[in-house]
Tab-separated table of C-alpha atoms in Angstrom:
chain	number	residue	atom	x	y	z
H	1	MET	CA	-10.876	-22.646	-30.378
H	2	SER	CA	-14.219	-21.352	-31.059
H	3	GLY	CA	-14.853	-17.662	-31.976
H	4	ASP	CA	-16.544	-16.980	-28.698
H	5	GLU	CA	-13.499	-18.457	-26.955
H	6	GLN	CA	-11.243	-16.204	-28.979
H	7	ALA	CA	-13.335	-13.084	-28.073
H	8	ILE	CA	-13.073	-13.900	-24.397
H	9	ILE	CA	-9.378	-14.188	-24.337
H	10	LYS	CA	-9.108	-11.030	-26.348
H	11	PHE	CA	-11.333	-9.080	-23.927
H	12	VAL	CA	-9.292	-10.044	-20.659
H	13	ASP	CA	-6.084	-9.429	-22.669
H	14	GLU	CA	-7.150	-5.850	-23.337
H	15	ALA	CA	-8.406	-5.226	-20.035
H	16	LEU	CA	-4.917	-6.281	-18.715
H	17	LEU	CA	-3.052	-4.063	-21.315
H	18	ASN	CA	-5.356	-1.192	-20.437
H	19	ALA	CA	-4.600	-1.739	-16.840
H	20	VAL	CA	-0.871	-1.454	-17.516
H	21	ARG	CA	-1.391	1.577	-20.024
H	22	LEU	CA	-3.403	3.583	-17.100
H	23	ASP	CA	-0.777	2.540	-14.566
H	24	ALA	CA	-3.606	0.923	-12.508
H	25	SER	CA	-3.045	-0.738	-8.999
H	26	ASP	CA	-6.102	-2.826	-9.386
H	27	ILE	CA	-8.604	-4.132	-11.919
H	28	HIS	CA	-12.213	-4.677	-10.842
H	29	PHE	CA	-14.520	-7.296	-12.673
H	30	GLU	CA	-17.876	-7.060	-11.411
H	31	VAL	CA	-21.365	-8.711	-12.055
H	32	PHE	CA	-24.475	-7.077	-11.363
H	33	GLU	CA	-28.039	-7.630	-11.634
H	34	SER	CA	-28.243	-6.404	-15.124
H	35	ASP	CA	-24.645	-5.704	-16.549
H	36	PHE	CA	-20.902	-6.719	-16.221
H	37	THR	CA	-18.444	-3.924	-15.568
H	38	VAL	CA	-14.613	-3.587	-15.773
H	39	ARG	CA	-13.124	-0.502	-13.617
H	40	TYR	CA	-9.535	0.442	-12.794
H	41	ARG	CA	-7.960	1.983	-9.841
H	42	VAL	CA	-5.818	4.688	-10.916
H	43	ASN	CA	-3.825	6.853	-8.430
H	44	GLY	CA	-6.563	5.564	-5.653
H	45	ILE	CA	-9.488	6.367	-7.603
H	46	LEU	CA	-11.766	3.745	-8.836
H	47	THR	CA	-12.451	4.869	-12.497
H	48	ASP	CA	-15.788	4.394	-14.361
H	49	HIS	CA	-15.580	1.938	-17.271
H	50	ALA	CA	-18.159	1.263	-19.898
H	51	ALA	CA	-20.561	-1.660	-19.045
H	52	ALA	CA	-19.780	-4.924	-21.070
H	53	ASN	CA	-22.147	-7.433	-22.437
H	54	MET	CA	-23.797	-9.465	-19.280
H	55	ASP	CA	-23.278	-12.765	-21.267
H	56	ILE	CA	-19.507	-12.564	-21.245
H	57	GLY	CA	-19.550	-12.024	-17.217
H	58	GLU	CA	-19.067	-15.698	-16.347
H	59	PRO	CA	-16.747	-16.599	-19.276
H	60	VAL	CA	-14.457	-13.563	-18.414
H	61	MET	CA	-14.167	-15.148	-14.631
H	62	THR	CA	-13.335	-18.474	-16.007
H	63	ARG	CA	-10.586	-17.338	-18.195
H	64	LEU	CA	-9.218	-15.237	-15.046
H	65	LYS	CA	-9.459	-18.451	-13.095
H	66	VAL	CA	-7.676	-20.599	-15.838
H	67	LEU	CA	-4.908	-18.153	-15.931
H	68	SER	CA	-4.455	-18.150	-12.329
H	69	ASN	CA	-4.798	-21.934	-12.060
H	70	LEU	CA	-8.035	-21.661	-9.880
H	71	ASN	CA	-10.915	-24.101	-9.373
H	72	ILE	CA	-13.068	-22.994	-12.383
H	73	ALA	CA	-16.080	-25.248	-10.870
H	74	GLU	CA	-15.840	-23.420	-7.402
H	75	HIS	CA	-18.392	-20.453	-7.419
H	76	ARG	CA	-19.293	-20.642	-3.790
H	77	LEU	CA	-16.033	-19.831	-2.065
H	78	PRO	CA	-13.318	-17.052	-2.361
H	79	GLN	CA	-10.325	-18.128	-4.176
H	80	ASP	CA	-6.854	-16.388	-4.257
H	81	GLY	CA	-3.978	-16.945	-6.666
H	82	ASN	CA	-1.680	-15.165	-9.543
H	83	PHE	CA	-0.525	-15.215	-12.880
H	84	VAL	CA	2.209	-13.537	-14.959
H	85	GLN	CA	1.295	-12.170	-18.366
H	86	GLN	CA	3.788	-10.856	-21.060
H	87	ILE	CA	2.685	-7.097	-21.582
H	88	ASN	CA	5.072	-4.838	-23.742
H	89	GLY	CA	7.876	-7.166	-23.479
H	90	ASN	CA	7.632	-7.125	-19.718
H	91	GLY	CA	6.288	-10.014	-17.162
H	92	VAL	CA	3.488	-8.390	-15.391
H	93	GLU	CA	2.141	-10.096	-12.115
H	94	PHE	CA	-1.462	-10.172	-11.391
H	95	ARG	CA	-2.766	-11.411	-7.915
H	96	ILE	CA	-6.291	-12.476	-8.327
H	97	SER	CA	-8.901	-12.597	-5.484
H	98	THR	CA	-12.491	-13.944	-6.098
H	99	LEU	CA	-15.629	-13.226	-4.092
H	100	PRO	CA	-18.958	-15.048	-4.670
H	101	THR	CA	-21.953	-12.148	-4.736
H	102	GLN	CA	-25.657	-12.171	-5.259
H	103	PHE	CA	-25.522	-12.252	-9.032
H	104	GLY	CA	-22.084	-14.070	-9.633
H	105	GLU	CA	-18.461	-13.799	-8.690
H	106	SER	CA	-16.691	-10.680	-8.514
H	107	VAL	CA	-12.875	-10.672	-9.372
H	108	VAL	CA	-10.242	-8.228	-8.400
H	109	LEU	CA	-6.818	-8.366	-9.897
H	110	ARG	CA	-3.815	-6.329	-8.191
H	111	VAL	CA	-1.413	-4.997	-10.824
H	112	LEU	CA	2.271	-5.399	-9.878
H	113	GLN	CA	4.654	-3.779	-12.388
H	114	SER	CA	8.053	-4.692	-10.944
H	115	ASN	CA	9.703	-2.611	-13.584
H	116	LYS	CA	8.050	0.774	-12.507
H	117	ASN	CA	10.574	3.558	-11.785
H	118	ILE	CA	10.680	4.564	-8.339
H	119	ALA	CA	10.301	8.276	-7.779
H	120	SER	CA	12.925	10.321	-5.897
H	121	ILE	CA	11.751	10.938	-2.188
H	122	HIS	CA	13.321	14.509	-2.345
H	123	GLU	CA	10.863	15.497	-4.969
H	124	LEU	CA	7.943	13.486	-3.302
H	125	CYS	CA	8.421	15.287	-0.094
H	126	LYS	CA	8.393	18.796	-1.388
H	127	THR	CA	4.674	19.218	-0.773
H	128	ASP	CA	5.398	18.877	3.039
H	129	HIS	CA	8.013	21.364	4.642
H	130	ILE	CA	8.147	19.326	7.821
H	131	PHE	CA	8.649	16.117	5.795
H	132	GLU	CA	11.351	17.770	3.717
H	133	LYS	CA	13.022	19.285	6.696
H	134	ASN	CA	13.437	16.082	8.646
H	135	LEU	CA	13.938	13.666	5.796
H	136	GLU	CA	17.623	12.625	6.684
H	137	LYS	CA	16.345	12.199	10.569
H	138	ILE	CA	13.563	9.922	9.054
H	139	MET	CA	15.900	7.954	6.992
H	140	HIS	CA	18.687	7.550	9.329
H	141	SER	CA	17.493	7.439	12.943
H	142	ARG	CA	17.113	4.191	14.768
H	143	GLY	CA	13.359	3.953	15.274
H	144	ILE	CA	10.290	3.505	13.233
H	145	THR	CA	8.361	5.744	10.858
H	146	LEU	CA	4.759	4.858	9.933
H	147	LEU	CA	2.787	5.808	7.016
H	148	THR	CA	-0.940	5.835	7.018
H	149	GLY	CA	-3.646	6.488	4.342
H	150	PRO	CA	-6.215	4.718	2.391
H	151	THR	CA	-5.467	2.052	-0.400
H	152	GLY	CA	-3.910	3.414	-3.454
H	153	CYS	CA	-2.739	6.455	-1.922
H	154	GLY	CA	0.795	5.795	-2.766
H	155	LYS	CA	2.231	4.437	0.565
H	156	THR	CA	4.189	2.021	-0.828
H	157	THR	CA	5.661	4.270	-3.403
H	158	THR	CA	6.674	6.662	-0.662
H	159	LEU	CA	8.403	4.067	1.309
H	160	TYR	CA	10.215	2.520	-1.805
H	161	SER	CA	11.433	5.822	-2.555
H	162	ILE	CA	13.146	6.260	0.997
H	163	LEU	CA	14.540	2.508	0.526
H	164	ASN	CA	15.852	3.267	-2.809
H	165	GLU	CA	17.759	6.604	-1.480
H	166	LEU	CA	19.075	4.352	1.437
H	167	ASN	CA	20.188	1.450	-0.643
H	168	GLY	CA	23.708	0.679	-1.030
H	169	ASP	CA	26.446	-1.595	-0.560
H	170	ASP	CA	26.887	-0.614	3.234
H	171	VAL	CA	23.304	-1.338	4.013
H	172	LYS	CA	21.412	-4.286	4.847
H	173	ILE	CA	17.806	-3.679	3.608
H	174	LEU	CA	14.978	-6.414	4.415
H	175	THR	CA	11.229	-6.122	3.645
H	176	CYS	CA	8.388	-8.245	4.120
H	177	GLU	CA	5.332	-7.364	2.162
H	178	ASP	CA	2.030	-8.677	0.922
H	179	PRO	CA	2.800	-8.569	-1.996
H	180	VAL	CA	6.213	-7.386	-3.008
H	181	GLU	CA	5.209	-4.562	-5.339
H	182	TYR	CA	8.609	-3.205	-6.393
H	183	VAL	CA	11.562	-5.437	-7.192
H	184	VAL	CA	14.812	-3.478	-6.267
H	185	ASP	CA	18.452	-4.958	-6.779
H	186	GLY	CA	20.270	-4.775	-3.513
H	187	ILE	CA	17.179	-5.150	-1.161
H	188	SER	CA	16.075	-8.629	0.235
H	189	GLN	CA	12.427	-8.941	-0.284
H	190	SER	CA	10.062	-11.373	1.001
H	191	SER	CA	6.335	-12.018	0.323
H	192	VAL	CA	4.281	-13.126	3.123
H	193	ASN	CA	2.103	-16.315	2.839
H	194	ALA	CA	-0.386	-16.767	5.644
H	195	ASP	CA	-1.330	-20.206	4.281
H	196	ILE	CA	1.984	-21.883	5.191
H	197	GLY	CA	2.344	-19.783	8.399
H	198	PHE	CA	4.776	-17.280	6.822
H	199	SER	CA	3.060	-14.397	8.414
H	200	PHE	CA	4.235	-10.683	8.854
H	201	ASN	CA	5.424	-11.607	12.714
H	202	ASN	CA	6.904	-14.865	11.450
H	203	VAL	CA	9.033	-13.061	8.904
H	204	LEU	CA	9.948	-10.255	11.125
H	205	ARG	CA	11.401	-12.805	13.692
H	206	SER	CA	13.540	-14.044	11.276
H	207	PHE	CA	14.629	-10.879	9.920
H	208	LEU	CA	16.236	-9.971	13.400
H	209	ARG	CA	18.742	-12.950	12.997
H	210	HIS	CA	20.011	-11.491	9.508
H	211	ASP	CA	21.585	-8.395	10.997
H	212	PRO	CA	19.649	-5.839	9.040
H	213	ASP	CA	20.204	-2.105	9.259
H	214	VAL	CA	16.772	-1.201	7.794
H	215	ILE	CA	13.492	-3.228	7.745
H	216	LEU	CA	10.373	-2.551	5.916
H	217	VAL	CA	7.165	-4.258	7.255
H	218	GLY	CA	4.698	-3.984	4.860
H	219	GLU	CA	1.540	-3.500	7.194
H	220	ILE	CA	1.184	-3.697	11.036
H	221	ARG	CA	-2.148	-5.572	11.207
H	222	ASP	CA	-1.860	-7.100	14.989
H	223	ARG	CA	-0.561	-6.629	18.281
H	224	GLU	CA	2.287	-9.085	17.812
H	225	THR	CA	3.613	-7.628	14.685
H	226	ALA	CA	3.451	-4.192	16.180
H	227	GLU	CA	5.381	-5.467	19.086
H	228	LEU	CA	8.168	-6.897	16.789
H	229	ALA	CA	8.415	-3.725	14.856
H	230	ILE	CA	8.573	-1.776	17.926
H	231	ARG	CA	11.134	-3.880	19.498
H	232	ALA	CA	13.172	-3.891	16.288
H	233	ALA	CA	13.206	-0.022	16.456
H	234	LEU	CA	14.332	0.002	19.864
H	235	THR	CA	17.093	-2.428	19.384
H	236	GLY	CA	18.861	-0.026	16.849
H	237	HIS	CA	17.191	-0.928	13.690
H	238	THR	CA	15.468	1.631	11.077
H	239	VAL	CA	12.234	0.418	10.510
H	240	PHE	CA	9.306	1.529	8.267
H	241	SER	CA	5.709	0.309	7.961
H	242	THR	CA	2.307	1.283	7.159
H	243	LEU	CA	-0.855	1.372	9.471
H	244	HIS	CA	-4.675	1.698	9.149
H	245	ALA	CA	-5.572	5.224	10.619
H	246	ASN	CA	-7.402	8.070	9.424
H	247	ASP	CA	-4.553	10.639	10.060
H	248	ALA	CA	-1.064	10.914	11.606
H	249	VAL	CA	-2.117	11.574	15.149
H	250	ASN	CA	-4.756	8.905	15.303
H	251	ALA	CA	-2.013	6.242	14.672
H	252	ILE	CA	-1.077	6.656	18.182
H	253	PRO	CA	-4.570	5.497	19.789
H	254	ARG	CA	-4.672	2.764	17.180
H	255	LEU	CA	-1.407	1.425	18.310
H	256	LEU	CA	-2.416	1.604	21.842
H	257	ASP	CA	-5.608	-0.131	20.872
H	258	LEU	CA	-3.583	-2.924	19.483
H	259	GLY	CA	-1.809	-3.403	23.053
H	260	ILE	CA	1.310	-1.305	22.585
H	261	ASP	CA	2.847	0.070	25.787
H	262	ARG	CA	2.566	3.884	25.655
H	263	ASN	CA	6.264	4.528	26.784
H	264	MET	CA	7.789	1.763	24.228
H	265	LEU	CA	5.552	3.450	21.561
H	266	ALA	CA	6.672	6.949	22.482
H	267	GLU	CA	10.491	6.110	22.421
H	268	ALA	CA	10.269	3.973	19.437
H	269	VAL	CA	8.438	6.156	16.840
H	270	ILE	CA	10.318	8.753	15.084
H	271	CYS	CA	7.825	10.019	12.690
H	272	ILE	CA	4.083	9.254	11.653
H	273	ILE	CA	2.956	10.251	8.090
H	274	ALA	CA	-0.604	10.396	6.739
H	275	GLN	CA	-0.525	10.591	2.962
H	276	ARG	CA	-3.258	11.378	0.390
H	277	LEU	CA	-3.387	11.974	-3.347
H	278	ILE	CA	-4.885	15.259	-4.696
H	279	LEU	CA	-5.554	16.610	-8.176
H	280	ASN	CA	-2.542	18.765	-9.608
H	281	ASP	CA	-3.566	22.083	-10.227
H	282	ALA	CA	-1.654	22.033	-13.574
H	283	ILE	CA	-3.811	19.043	-14.771
H	284	SER	CA	-7.336	18.995	-15.490
H	285	GLN	CA	-10.008	17.177	-13.468
H	286	GLU	CA	-10.941	14.614	-16.377
H	287	ASN	CA	-7.387	13.230	-15.974
H	288	PRO	CA	-7.321	11.125	-12.938
H	289	ARG	CA	-3.403	10.485	-13.298
H	290	GLY	CA	-2.650	14.107	-12.827
H	291	ARG	CA	-2.180	13.577	-9.134
H	292	LYS	CA	0.223	14.577	-6.631
H	293	ALA	CA	0.980	13.180	-2.993
H	294	ILE	CA	0.519	15.473	-0.182
H	295	PHE	CA	1.621	14.655	3.699
H	296	GLU	CA	0.794	15.361	7.078
H	297	THR	CA	4.090	14.811	9.007
H	298	LEU	CA	3.953	14.292	12.786
H	299	MET	CA	7.491	14.349	14.177
H	300	ILE	CA	7.850	12.773	17.598
H	301	SER	CA	9.746	15.685	19.446
H	302	GLU	CA	10.286	15.456	23.064
H	303	THR	CA	7.183	17.288	23.695
H	304	ILE	CA	5.018	14.899	21.766
H	305	LYS	CA	6.830	12.209	23.469
H	306	GLN	CA	5.934	13.282	26.846
H	307	ALA	CA	2.428	14.004	25.621
H	308	ILE	CA	1.975	10.152	24.641
H	309	LYS	CA	3.528	8.888	28.062
H	310	SER	CA	1.344	11.219	29.935
H	311	ASN	CA	-1.883	9.977	28.091
H	312	LEU	CA	-2.694	13.328	26.636
H	313	PRO	CA	-6.043	13.392	24.595
H	314	THR	CA	-5.298	13.062	20.849
H	315	LYS	CA	-6.629	16.724	20.481
H	316	GLU	CA	-4.263	17.968	22.547
H	317	ILE	CA	-1.107	16.234	20.834
H	318	LEU	CA	-2.589	17.351	17.575
H	319	ALA	CA	-2.593	21.155	18.802
H	320	LEU	CA	0.973	20.368	20.084
H	321	ALA	CA	1.977	18.979	16.622
H	322	MET	CA	0.510	22.151	14.861
H	323	GLU	CA	2.442	24.417	17.139
H	324	GLN	CA	5.479	22.427	16.051
H	325	GLY	CA	4.475	23.391	12.417
H	326	MET	CA	2.501	20.284	11.181
H	327	VAL	CA	0.144	20.974	8.453
H	328	PRO	CA	-2.947	18.855	8.992
H	329	LEU	CA	-4.538	17.062	5.826
H	330	SER	CA	-7.845	19.025	6.442
H	331	LYS	CA	-6.098	21.921	4.776
H	332	PHE	CA	-6.301	19.977	1.665
H	333	ALA	CA	-9.687	18.759	2.118
H	334	GLN	CA	-11.142	20.884	-0.704
H	335	ASN	CA	-9.044	19.084	-3.074
H	336	SER	CA	-8.382	15.666	-1.500
H	337	ARG	CA	-9.980	12.467	-2.880
């Protein structure tokens, strides 16, 4: 092995190690017109990292493809794969996605540390009194709870904190995710694989034949998955999922846009939570890891339920929710990221 090859292997190994040290969710390897950069997403924030020598960009991408058993000769089409690297005595999985760009291939690695400690949900929800007050109802009612928020804001951490609290010999918990980010004893977890038809909706159909008490659907992306999750909630299951929406109230029109019947929606949904990460006041601005989760918790009371069924505008539903004590995310806007 030549010295240049050894240098590339060392560069990649150090990038992976840094990601684990920083507790990053993703690593971005990017080629631009005049430089090659490596950046890390930590607590939802993409952190700047020093640009590397442009000449190592292509060899680094090739090394990552080799690790992932991808086609190193294919530069025109996106590719996806994964590999496991031993770091500090633990096997860390990296999910890779390549993307052809104007100046070369861009690569993003999702970092999956299955040995992460799961935070206590009782500690997490203390930043929102509505969430904290209704935690027992959220965890134990038959129906669906939805989390919204941008990539990297900690939605999965919050959901697994709830599942970890529920986990026990007397509870059957099933999850379908893309990918599985935490491995937990006592919870049956499935990774979706669209390439072989193992999609969220197909997995969810199978789940309902396995007598679950609690179901986690990693993300509601389409009408069929939404309908299956809603029907599971209406037939006596406790369901948790995530949904793309800017805030809690706007998850309602988002589901309606997917084609969900408003009466079914009103009866099935227990709670909608919007989540963000903000700087912890006790931590300096220079430390991007010093962040805490904040929540906007919309409990679907009888009043809200009737508002949904009556097709009231989102603004009016928001006003009703605030009368019930909901604190909107806008209250934290000056500190949010």
